[in-house]
Amino acid sequence: QVQLVESGGGLVQAGGSLRLSCAASGRTFSIYNMGWFRQAPGKERELVARVTVSGGTPYYTDSVKGRFTISRDNARNMVYLQMTSLKPEDTAVYYCAARTKGLIEYDYWGQGTQVIVSS
């Protein structure tokens, strides 16, 4: 089992920045890929960014390219999402997720952290 705990959400004005953190524990050696998802009220959950633990080019959804940066610290089992130039449409609950080796779907999820961007 893998446990994920997010932190760093909050209320910020448009144009501001936040950094989300995700701490992984448990069988972290089994993790292949970690991602950040978000779900806004009335909308489906969407993948915001993902990164493999071994490196490689991260993926970003188009709406956050150039504004968000995903990074990892394998030694500390941490994944971060640096969010800049925040917009009201970035308001959502943000979830950290992990995908273990050999799987296609993300199989571990954090509890979520709320991000509210005021205009």
PDB file of N, CA and C in Angstrom, residues 12-81:
ATOM      1  N   VAL A  12      -5.965  32.281  -2.677  1.00  0.00           N
ATOM      2  CA  VAL A  12      -4.972  33.191  -3.253  1.00  0.00           C
ATOM      3  C   VAL A  12      -5.661  34.070  -4.280  1.00  0.00           C
ATOM      4  N   GLN A  13      -5.154  35.260  -4.449  1.00  0.00           N
ATOM      5  CA  GLN A  13      -5.709  36.150  -5.465  1.00  0.00           C
ATOM      6  C   GLN A  13      -5.210  35.761  -6.851  1.00  0.00           C
ATOM      7  N   ALA A  14      -5.979  36.111  -7.837  1.00  0.00           N
ATOM      8  CA  ALA A  14      -5.572  35.856  -9.218  1.00  0.00           C
ATOM      9  C   ALA A  14      -4.207  36.490  -9.480  1.00  0.00           C
ATOM     10  N   GLY A  15      -3.364  35.741 -10.168  1.00  0.00           N
ATOM     11  CA  GLY A  15      -2.006  36.194 -10.426  1.00  0.00           C
ATOM     12  C   GLY A  15      -1.013  35.727  -9.391  1.00  0.00           C
ATOM     13  N   GLY A  16      -1.500  35.194  -8.307  1.00  0.00           N
ATOM     14  CA  GLY A  16      -0.637  34.731  -7.239  1.00  0.00           C
ATOM     15  C   GLY A  16      -0.097  33.329  -7.479  1.00  0.00           C
ATOM     16  N   SER A  17       0.607  32.826  -6.476  1.00  0.00           N
ATOM     17  CA  SER A  17       1.255  31.526  -6.582  1.00  0.00           C
ATOM     18  C   SER A  17       0.964  30.673  -5.349  1.00  0.00           C
ATOM     19  N   LEU A  18       1.012  29.383  -5.554  1.00  0.00           N
ATOM     20  CA  LEU A  18       0.914  28.404  -4.475  1.00  0.00           C
ATOM     21  C   LEU A  18       1.794  27.225  -4.837  1.00  0.00           C
ATOM     22  N   ARG A  19       2.285  26.549  -3.819  1.00  0.00           N
ATOM     23  CA  ARG A  19       2.998  25.306  -4.058  1.00  0.00           C
ATOM     24  C   ARG A  19       2.315  24.197  -3.275  1.00  0.00           C
ATOM     25  N   LEU A  20       1.885  23.184  -4.006  1.00  0.00           N
ATOM     26  CA  LEU A  20       1.299  22.001  -3.397  1.00  0.00           C
ATOM     27  C   LEU A  20       2.384  20.957  -3.177  1.00  0.00           C
ATOM     28  N   SER A  21       2.260  20.255  -2.071  1.00  0.00           N
ATOM     29  CA  SER A  21       3.198  19.185  -1.753  1.00  0.00           C
ATOM     30  C   SER A  21       2.437  17.885  -1.557  1.00  0.00           C
ATOM     31  N   CYS A  22       3.079  16.793  -1.915  1.00  0.00           N
ATOM     32  CA  CYS A  22       2.488  15.471  -1.735  1.00  0.00           C
ATOM     33  C   CYS A  22       3.556  14.568  -1.137  1.00  0.00           C
ATOM     34  N   ALA A  23       3.260  14.052   0.042  1.00  0.00           N
ATOM     35  CA  ALA A  23       4.185  13.147   0.720  1.00  0.00           C
ATOM     36  C   ALA A  23       3.697  11.717   0.535  1.00  0.00           C
ATOM     37  N   ALA A  24       4.574  10.875   0.028  1.00  0.00           N
ATOM     38  CA  ALA A  24       4.244   9.473  -0.185  1.00  0.00           C
ATOM     39  C   ALA A  24       4.927   8.626   0.877  1.00  0.00           C
ATOM     40  N   SER A  25       4.220   7.609   1.329  1.00  0.00           N
ATOM     41  CA  SER A  25       4.786   6.676   2.300  1.00  0.00           C
ATOM     42  C   SER A  25       4.276   5.275   2.004  1.00  0.00           C
ATOM     43  N   GLY A  26       4.885   4.310   2.651  1.00  0.00           N
ATOM     44  CA  GLY A  26       4.505   2.924   2.411  1.00  0.00           C
ATOM     45  C   GLY A  26       5.389   2.304   1.346  1.00  0.00           C
ATOM     46  N   ARG A  27       4.789   1.560   0.438  1.00  0.00           N
ATOM     47  CA  ARG A  27       5.538   0.836  -0.598  1.00  0.00           C
ATOM     48  C   ARG A  27       5.888   1.768  -1.758  1.00  0.00           C
ATOM     49  N   THR A  28       6.636   2.795  -1.445  1.00  0.00           N
ATOM     50  CA  THR A  28       6.934   3.809  -2.462  1.00  0.00           C
ATOM     51  C   THR A  28       7.822   3.274  -3.570  1.00  0.00           C
ATOM     52  N   PHE A  29       8.523   2.177  -3.317  1.00  0.00           N
ATOM     53  CA  PHE A  29       9.382   1.606  -4.348  1.00  0.00           C
ATOM     54  C   PHE A  29       8.567   1.076  -5.519  1.00  0.00           C
ATOM     55  N   SER A  30       7.280   0.860  -5.295  1.00  0.00           N
ATOM     56  CA  SER A  30       6.417   0.316  -6.338  1.00  0.00           C
ATOM     57  C   SER A  30       5.847   1.398  -7.261  1.00  0.00           C
ATOM     58  N   ILE A  31       6.099   2.665  -6.917  1.00  0.00           N
ATOM     59  CA  ILE A  31       5.517   3.760  -7.699  1.00  0.00           C
ATOM     60  C   ILE A  31       6.302   3.981  -8.977  1.00  0.00           C
ATOM     61  N   TYR A  32       5.577   4.089 -10.092  1.00  0.00           N
ATOM     62  CA  TYR A  32       6.202   4.375 -11.381  1.00  0.00           C
ATOM     63  C   TYR A  32       5.987   5.827 -11.806  1.00  0.00           C
ATOM     64  N   ASN A  33       4.844   6.338 -11.463  1.00  0.00           N
ATOM     65  CA  ASN A  33       4.441   7.632 -11.996  1.00  0.00           C
ATOM     66  C   ASN A  33       3.586   8.338 -10.948  1.00  0.00           C
ATOM     67  N   MET A  34       3.757   9.645 -10.846  1.00  0.00           N
ATOM     68  CA  MET A  34       2.907  10.402  -9.932  1.00  0.00           C
ATOM     69  C   MET A  34       2.310  11.593 -10.659  1.00  0.00           C
ATOM     70  N   GLY A  35       1.098  11.901 -10.290  1.00  0.00           N
ATOM     71  CA  GLY A  35       0.421  12.989 -10.973  1.00  0.00           C
ATOM     72  C   GLY A  35      -0.388  13.855 -10.037  1.00  0.00           C
ATOM     73  N   TRP A  36      -0.723  15.015 -10.542  1.00  0.00           N
ATOM     74  CA  TRP A  36      -1.648  15.920  -9.873  1.00  0.00           C
ATOM     75  C   TRP A  36      -2.902  16.028 -10.724  1.00  0.00           C
ATOM     76  N   PHE A  37      -4.041  15.804 -10.098  1.00  0.00           N
ATOM     77  CA  PHE A  37      -5.337  15.953 -10.728  1.00  0.00           C
ATOM     78  C   PHE A  37      -6.077  17.085 -10.026  1.00  0.00           C
ATOM     79  N   ARG A  38      -7.132  17.555 -10.668  1.00  0.00           N
ATOM     80  CA  ARG A  38      -7.994  18.526  -9.995  1.00  0.00           C
ATOM     81  C   ARG A  38      -9.434  18.300 -10.414  1.00  0.00           C
ATOM     82  N   GLN A  39     -10.317  18.701  -9.527  1.00  0.00           N
ATOM     83  CA  GLN A  39     -11.740  18.600  -9.821  1.00  0.00           C
ATOM     84  C   GLN A  39     -12.431  19.845  -9.314  1.00  0.00           C
ATOM     85  N   ALA A  40     -13.002  20.573 -10.244  1.00  0.00           N
ATOM     86  CA  ALA A  40     -13.760  21.765  -9.906  1.00  0.00           C
ATOM     87  C   ALA A  40     -15.227  21.387  -9.726  1.00  0.00           C
ATOM     88  N   PRO A  41     -15.980  22.194  -8.998  1.00  0.00           N
ATOM     89  CA  PRO A  41     -17.403  21.887  -8.782  1.00  0.00           C
ATOM     90  C   PRO A  41     -18.149  21.717 -10.098  1.00  0.00           C
ATOM     91  N   GLY A  42     -18.865  20.626 -10.205  1.00  0.00           N
ATOM     92  CA  GLY A  42     -19.656  20.379 -11.399  1.00  0.00           C
ATOM     93  C   GLY A  42     -18.875  19.903 -12.605  1.00  0.00           C
ATOM     94  N   LYS A  43     -17.590  19.683 -12.415  1.00  0.00           N
ATOM     95  CA  LYS A  43     -16.762  19.246 -13.539  1.00  0.00           C
ATOM     96  C   LYS A  43     -16.112  17.899 -13.243  1.00  0.00           C
ATOM     97  N   GLU A  44     -15.669  17.255 -14.307  1.00  0.00           N
ATOM     98  CA  GLU A  44     -14.982  15.987 -14.135  1.00  0.00           C
ATOM     99  C   GLU A  44     -13.547  16.224 -13.666  1.00  0.00           C
ATOM    100  N   ARG A  45     -13.023  15.235 -13.014  1.00  0.00           N
ATOM    101  CA  ARG A  45     -11.637  15.295 -12.585  1.00  0.00           C
ATOM    102  C   ARG A  45     -10.732  15.274 -13.813  1.00  0.00           C
ATOM    103  N   GLU A  46      -9.702  16.106 -13.795  1.00  0.00           N
ATOM    104  CA  GLU A  46      -8.781  16.156 -14.923  1.00  0.00           C
ATOM    105  C   GLU A  46      -7.346  16.032 -14.444  1.00  0.00           C
ATOM    106  N   LEU A  47      -6.535  15.444 -15.306  1.00  0.00           N
ATOM    107  CA  LEU A  47      -5.111  15.346 -15.034  1.00  0.00           C
ATOM    108  C   LEU A  47      -4.469  16.700 -15.318  1.00  0.00           C
ATOM    109  N   VAL A  48      -3.745  17.219 -14.347  1.00  0.00           N
ATOM    110  CA  VAL A  48      -3.084  18.511 -14.505  1.00  0.00           C
ATOM    111  C   VAL A  48      -1.644  18.328 -14.945  1.00  0.00           C
ATOM    112  N   ALA A  49      -0.936  17.439 -14.273  1.00  0.00           N
ATOM    113  CA  ALA A  49       0.474  17.206 -14.582  1.00  0.00           C
ATOM    114  C   ALA A  49       0.869  15.835 -14.060  1.00  0.00           C
ATOM    115  N   ARG A  50       1.886  15.248 -14.689  1.00  0.00           N
ATOM    116  CA  ARG A  50       2.372  13.966 -14.197  1.00  0.00           C
ATOM    117  C   ARG A  50       3.860  13.878 -14.484  1.00  0.00           C
ATOM    118  N   VAL A  51       4.523  13.035 -13.699  1.00  0.00           N
ATOM    119  CA  VAL A  51       5.956  12.834 -13.873  1.00  0.00           C
ATOM    120  C   VAL A  51       6.296  11.407 -13.457  1.00  0.00           C
ATOM    121  N   THR A  52       7.223  10.788 -14.183  1.00  0.00           N
ATOM    122  CA  THR A  52       7.670   9.477 -13.774  1.00  0.00           C
ATOM    123  C   THR A  52       8.770   9.651 -12.724  1.00  0.00           C
ATOM    124  N   VAL A  53       8.863   8.714 -11.832  1.00  0.00           N
ATOM    125  CA  VAL A  53       9.831   8.855 -10.743  1.00  0.00           C
ATOM    126  C   VAL A  53      11.264   8.673 -11.243  1.00  0.00           C
ATOM    127  N   SER A  54      11.408   8.063 -12.402  1.00  0.00           N
ATOM    128  CA  SER A  54      12.748   7.851 -12.934  1.00  0.00           C
ATOM    129  C   SER A  54      13.249   9.010 -13.781  1.00  0.00           C
ATOM    130  N   GLY A  55      12.399   9.990 -14.020  1.00  0.00           N
ATOM    131  CA  GLY A  55      12.804  11.144 -14.813  1.00  0.00           C
ATOM    132  C   GLY A  55      12.032  11.205 -16.107  1.00  0.00           C
ATOM    133  N   GLY A  56      12.500  12.007 -17.032  1.00  0.00           N
ATOM    134  CA  GLY A  56      11.792  12.162 -18.284  1.00  0.00           C
ATOM    135  C   GLY A  56      11.004  13.455 -18.310  1.00  0.00           C
ATOM    136  N   THR A  57      10.439  13.730 -19.441  1.00  0.00           N
ATOM    137  CA  THR A  57       9.717  14.980 -19.625  1.00  0.00           C
ATOM    138  C   THR A  57       8.354  14.914 -18.951  1.00  0.00           C
ATOM    139  N   PRO A  58       8.063  15.846 -18.078  1.00  0.00           N
ATOM    140  CA  PRO A  58       6.738  15.844 -17.449  1.00  0.00           C
ATOM    141  C   PRO A  58       5.645  16.174 -18.462  1.00  0.00           C
ATOM    142  N   TYR A  59       4.467  15.793 -18.121  1.00  0.00           N
ATOM    143  CA  TYR A  59       3.287  16.122 -18.935  1.00  0.00           C
ATOM    144  C   TYR A  59       2.480  17.203 -18.223  1.00  0.00           C
ATOM    145  N   TYR A  60       1.947  18.142 -19.014  1.00  0.00           N
ATOM    146  CA  TYR A  60       1.044  19.164 -18.476  1.00  0.00           C
ATOM    147  C   TYR A  60      -0.168  19.281 -19.387  1.00  0.00           C
ATOM    148  N   THR A  61      -1.302  19.458 -18.784  1.00  0.00           N
ATOM    149  CA  THR A  61      -2.464  19.769 -19.593  1.00  0.00           C
ATOM    150  C   THR A  61      -2.293  21.179 -20.163  1.00  0.00           C
ATOM    151  N   ASP A  62      -2.881  21.421 -21.307  1.00  0.00           N
ATOM    152  CA  ASP A  62      -2.635  22.666 -22.031  1.00  0.00           C
ATOM    153  C   ASP A  62      -2.930  23.915 -21.190  1.00  0.00           C
ATOM    154  N   SER A  63      -3.951  23.859 -20.392  1.00  0.00           N
ATOM    155  CA  SER A  63      -4.379  25.055 -19.671  1.00  0.00           C
ATOM    156  C   SER A  63      -3.396  25.519 -18.600  1.00  0.00           C
ATOM    157  N   VAL A  64      -2.432  24.673 -18.229  1.00  0.00           N
ATOM    158  CA  VAL A  64      -1.488  25.057 -17.190  1.00  0.00           C
ATOM    159  C   VAL A  64      -0.057  25.168 -17.702  1.00  0.00           C
ATOM    160  N   LYS A  65       0.166  24.847 -18.953  1.00  0.00           N
ATOM    161  CA  LYS A  65       1.522  24.923 -19.506  1.00  0.00           C
ATOM    162  C   LYS A  65       2.088  26.330 -19.371  1.00  0.00           C
ATOM    163  N   GLY A  66       3.309  26.401 -18.905  1.00  0.00           N
ATOM    164  CA  GLY A  66       3.965  27.682 -18.705  1.00  0.00           C
ATOM    165  C   GLY A  66       3.649  28.324 -17.374  1.00  0.00           C
ATOM    166  N   ARG A  67       2.695  27.782 -16.646  1.00  0.00           N
ATOM    167  CA  ARG A  67       2.313  28.346 -15.342  1.00  0.00           C
ATOM    168  C   ARG A  67       2.582  27.386 -14.190  1.00  0.00           C
ATOM    169  N   PHE A  68       2.398  26.102 -14.421  1.00  0.00           N
ATOM    170  CA  PHE A  68       2.577  25.102 -13.379  1.00  0.00           C
ATOM    171  C   PHE A  68       3.845  24.294 -13.652  1.00  0.00           C
ATOM    172  N   THR A  69       4.491  23.861 -12.574  1.00  0.00           N
ATOM    173  CA  THR A  69       5.660  23.007 -12.696  1.00  0.00           C
ATOM    174  C   THR A  69       5.556  21.870 -11.693  1.00  0.00           C
ATOM    175  N   ILE A  70       5.664  20.645 -12.192  1.00  0.00           N
ATOM    176  CA  ILE A  70       5.672  19.481 -11.326  1.00  0.00           C
ATOM    177  C   ILE A  70       7.117  19.065 -11.113  1.00  0.00           C
ATOM    178  N   SER A  71       7.433  18.696  -9.888  1.00  0.00           N
ATOM    179  CA  SER A  71       8.784  18.245  -9.584  1.00  0.00           C
ATOM    180  C   SER A  71       8.715  17.155  -8.531  1.00  0.00           C
ATOM    181  N   ARG A  72       9.811  16.423  -8.413  1.00  0.00           N
ATOM    182  CA  ARG A  72       9.829  15.317  -7.465  1.00  0.00           C
ATOM    183  C   ARG A  72      11.143  15.326  -6.699  1.00  0.00           C
ATOM    184  N   ASP A  73      11.082  14.783  -5.503  1.00  0.00           N
ATOM    185  CA  ASP A  73      12.270  14.572  -4.681  1.00  0.00           C
ATOM    186  C   ASP A  73      12.198  13.125  -4.244  1.00  0.00           C
ATOM    187  N   ASN A  74      12.849  12.267  -5.007  1.00  0.00           N
ATOM    188  CA  ASN A  74      12.740  10.829  -4.746  1.00  0.00           C
ATOM    189  C   ASN A  74      13.304  10.447  -3.381  1.00  0.00           C
ATOM    190  N   ALA A  75      14.344  11.131  -2.961  1.00  0.00           N
ATOM    191  CA  ALA A  75      14.965  10.802  -1.681  1.00  0.00           C
ATOM    192  C   ALA A  75      14.011  11.042  -0.509  1.00  0.00           C
ATOM    193  N   ARG A  76      13.132  12.036  -0.689  1.00  0.00           N
ATOM    194  CA  ARG A  76      12.181  12.367   0.375  1.00  0.00           C
ATOM    195  C   ARG A  76      10.783  11.861   0.073  1.00  0.00           C
ATOM    196  N   ASN A  77      10.632  11.174  -1.074  1.00  0.00           N
ATOM    197  CA  ASN A  77       9.310  10.660  -1.473  1.00  0.00           C
ATOM    198  C   ASN A  77       8.282  11.791  -1.520  1.00  0.00           C
ATOM    199  N   MET A  78       8.692  12.868  -2.168  1.00  0.00           N
ATOM    200  CA  MET A  78       7.822  14.030  -2.281  1.00  0.00           C
ATOM    201  C   MET A  78       7.609  14.395  -3.744  1.00  0.00           C
ATOM    202  N   VAL A  79       6.424  14.897  -4.029  1.00  0.00           N
ATOM    203  CA  VAL A  79       6.120  15.471  -5.329  1.00  0.00           C
ATOM    204  C   VAL A  79       5.489  16.833  -5.090  1.00  0.00           C
ATOM    205  N   TYR A  80       5.853  17.788  -5.926  1.00  0.00           N
ATOM    206  CA  TYR A  80       5.384  19.159  -5.751  1.00  0.00           C
ATOM    207  C   TYR A  80       4.686  19.648  -7.014  1.00  0.00           C
ATOM    208  N   LEU A  81       3.798  20.601  -6.809  1.00  0.00           N
ATOM    209  CA  LEU A  81       3.197  21.297  -7.941  1.00  0.00           C
ATOM    210  C   LEU A  81       3.303  22.781  -7.650  1.00  0.00           C
TER     211      LEU A  81
END
